Amino acid sequence: MIKKYIFITGGVVSSLGKGITTASLASLLEARNLNVTVMKLDPYINIDPGTMSPTEHGEVFVTEDGAETDMDLGHYERFIRTKMSRNNNVTTGSIYSEVISKERRGDFLGATVQVIPHITNAIKNHIIKCGKNFLITLVEIGGTVGDIESLPFLEAIRQMAVDIGRQHVLYIHLTLVPYLLTSKELKTKPTQHSVKELLSIGIQPDILICRSHYVMNTYDQAKISLFCNVPEKAVISLNDVNSIYEIPKILNNQGLDDYICKYFNLSVPLANLNEWEKVISSLNNLKGTINIGIVGKYVVLPDAYKSIVEALKHGSLKNNIKVNIVFIDSQDLEKNGIDLLQKIDGILVPGGFGYRGVCGKLIAIKYAREKRIPFFGICLGMQLAIIEYFQNVLRIKHAHSTEFFPNCIYPIIALIDEWQNFPKKKIIKKQDCNLGGTMRLGNQKCYLTRNSLSYKIYHKDFIFERHRHRYEVNSHLLRKNNLLQLIIAGYSVENQLIEIIELKNHPWFIGCQFHPEFSSTPRDGHPLFSSFIKAAYKYQISSKIL
Ligand code: GLN
């Protein structure tokens, strides 16, 4: 069967939830037994978001195959079963870099290399490559229609309809229908203008999804339909909701999946939304409330920890316990002390880069260890848990990471090249070090130690989890010590790299070098997050009794 493509553009303003809407629609089509994947085209010049600050661009989502991608790919994986890969995210930077290398190699045989057709051809090739094994590929175009930078992407998706046939291509435009407080009404004009802008590029949207604070009435829907040349049935109202996981059902209730299946002439079963209904029912039946503190330095933008926040919510669903997430700026802990950790039932120290905020994180870890509060350290959080233990329990005051102190005399955390040759350190000059694409990335195999808490949680001899870091636990130095209560609960294949640590004399203290948050989904959760939430609940009950 000829492959189908659904292109999703955004209008009026950014931050309308285009990624989540795209992911929800994909889940709805998946629920109709269709083989779908989702792709994101990002208009920025960076080759990938790996080098971008999380406080500016949100989290970097890592795929199983080790690509550093836009955080929207995290939404896609949380909504559908198809796993994302490096094929599912391209940026203007990656497209230009590819075309320019080809030009340098002489692949264009003397032609003048231009945006049309060379850049647009490269974009189309990537879309086709991504959708190779799928019947339907949903393609989200980053940015807002009218931006200069997304023009080549819009031109490429316009051409796709000519290349493969208009009936195999569907354009969805997501717009804002604002509510005016003074006149107490929803306004459709910005949507009309946005569609006009799309038309000027040669794209007539087939479906409009209108984001609004309130549900739109049929009068507004009819008006948009008339002015934007879209059938009334294809004007979908998407109002603000309590949980993003309600969106597949909301779209289904308005017949969006039916409309799309009819458009593509697909005869498939009705959507089976049982699993999503279960998620919604758990959401509506959460009991109690536990406070989980995320101690980090990117807390000014909660999107910087998006997958962790979602994974905690999934853990909440699995335990039927409401989770209140408290963002704690680790630098505030340095200034104001541990008062900020009162009333916290579980402490999570997430991943991070650079020295800022490290002292505050060490304070939080020490507090969790001593007060027996459930502690979850992820990546940098695990590295710091080891540093804290070496400094305060094993009394090795100089233990630290070469990320923060390059000449540290007890580098318990260091670059692998540094500690493999320890004590003869290889000096890596900063200017020799490329920051893009120089990390241990993606799925890696980890063996679990029998009798460890992690083994009990996973019920497996080995697991695969995703990594994103440069530094490693220096296992040469680690093994020289009597580690007392510290145990190695997970290690890599060659037994060289430490993947999970635990404390024997603590109810729940786990640090992992990998990022379990990337593989947690609302339907399945993640064993470590579910167990952490359960432990925090137990801690809350026991601390109330005391
Ligand atoms: N900065 C640390 C490293 O590069 C940890 C990275 C992370 O937490 N993702 O190893």
PDB file of C-alpha atoms in Angstrom, residues 5 15 35 63 83 165 313 336 338 366 379 398 417 420 438 452 461:
ATOM      1  CA  TYR A   5       2.117  11.202   5.550  1.00  0.00           C
ATOM      2  CA  SER A  15       3.971  26.423  23.015  1.00  0.00           C
ATOM      3  CA  ASN A  35       1.637   0.982  11.932  1.00  0.00           C
ATOM      4  CA  THR A  63      16.972   7.475  21.862  1.00  0.00           C
ATOM      5  CA  LYS A  83      10.657   3.473  19.445  1.00  0.00           C
ATOM      6  CA  GLY A 165      -0.323  12.351  -4.661  1.00  0.00           C
ATOM      7  CA  LYS A 313       3.771  10.714  37.278  1.00  0.00           C
ATOM      8  CA  ASN A 336      19.686  28.326  52.997  1.00  0.00           C
ATOM      9  CA  ILE A 338      18.388  21.773  54.521  1.00  0.00           C
ATOM     10  CA  LYS A 366      23.982  13.473  52.698  1.00  0.00           C
ATOM     11  CA  CYS A 379      23.642   9.975  36.187  1.00  0.00           C
ATOM     12  CA  HIS A 398      39.657  14.714  48.365  1.00  0.00           C
ATOM     13  CA  ASP A 417      40.852   7.587  29.487  1.00  0.00           C
ATOM     14  CA  GLN A 420      42.287   3.544  32.853  1.00  0.00           C
ATOM     15  CA  THR A 438      31.524  12.912  22.504  1.00  0.00           C
ATOM     16  CA  SER A 452      20.449  -6.338  45.331  1.00  0.00           C
ATOM     17  CA  ASP A 461      19.571 -10.723  35.264  1.00  0.00           C
TER      18      ASP A 461
END
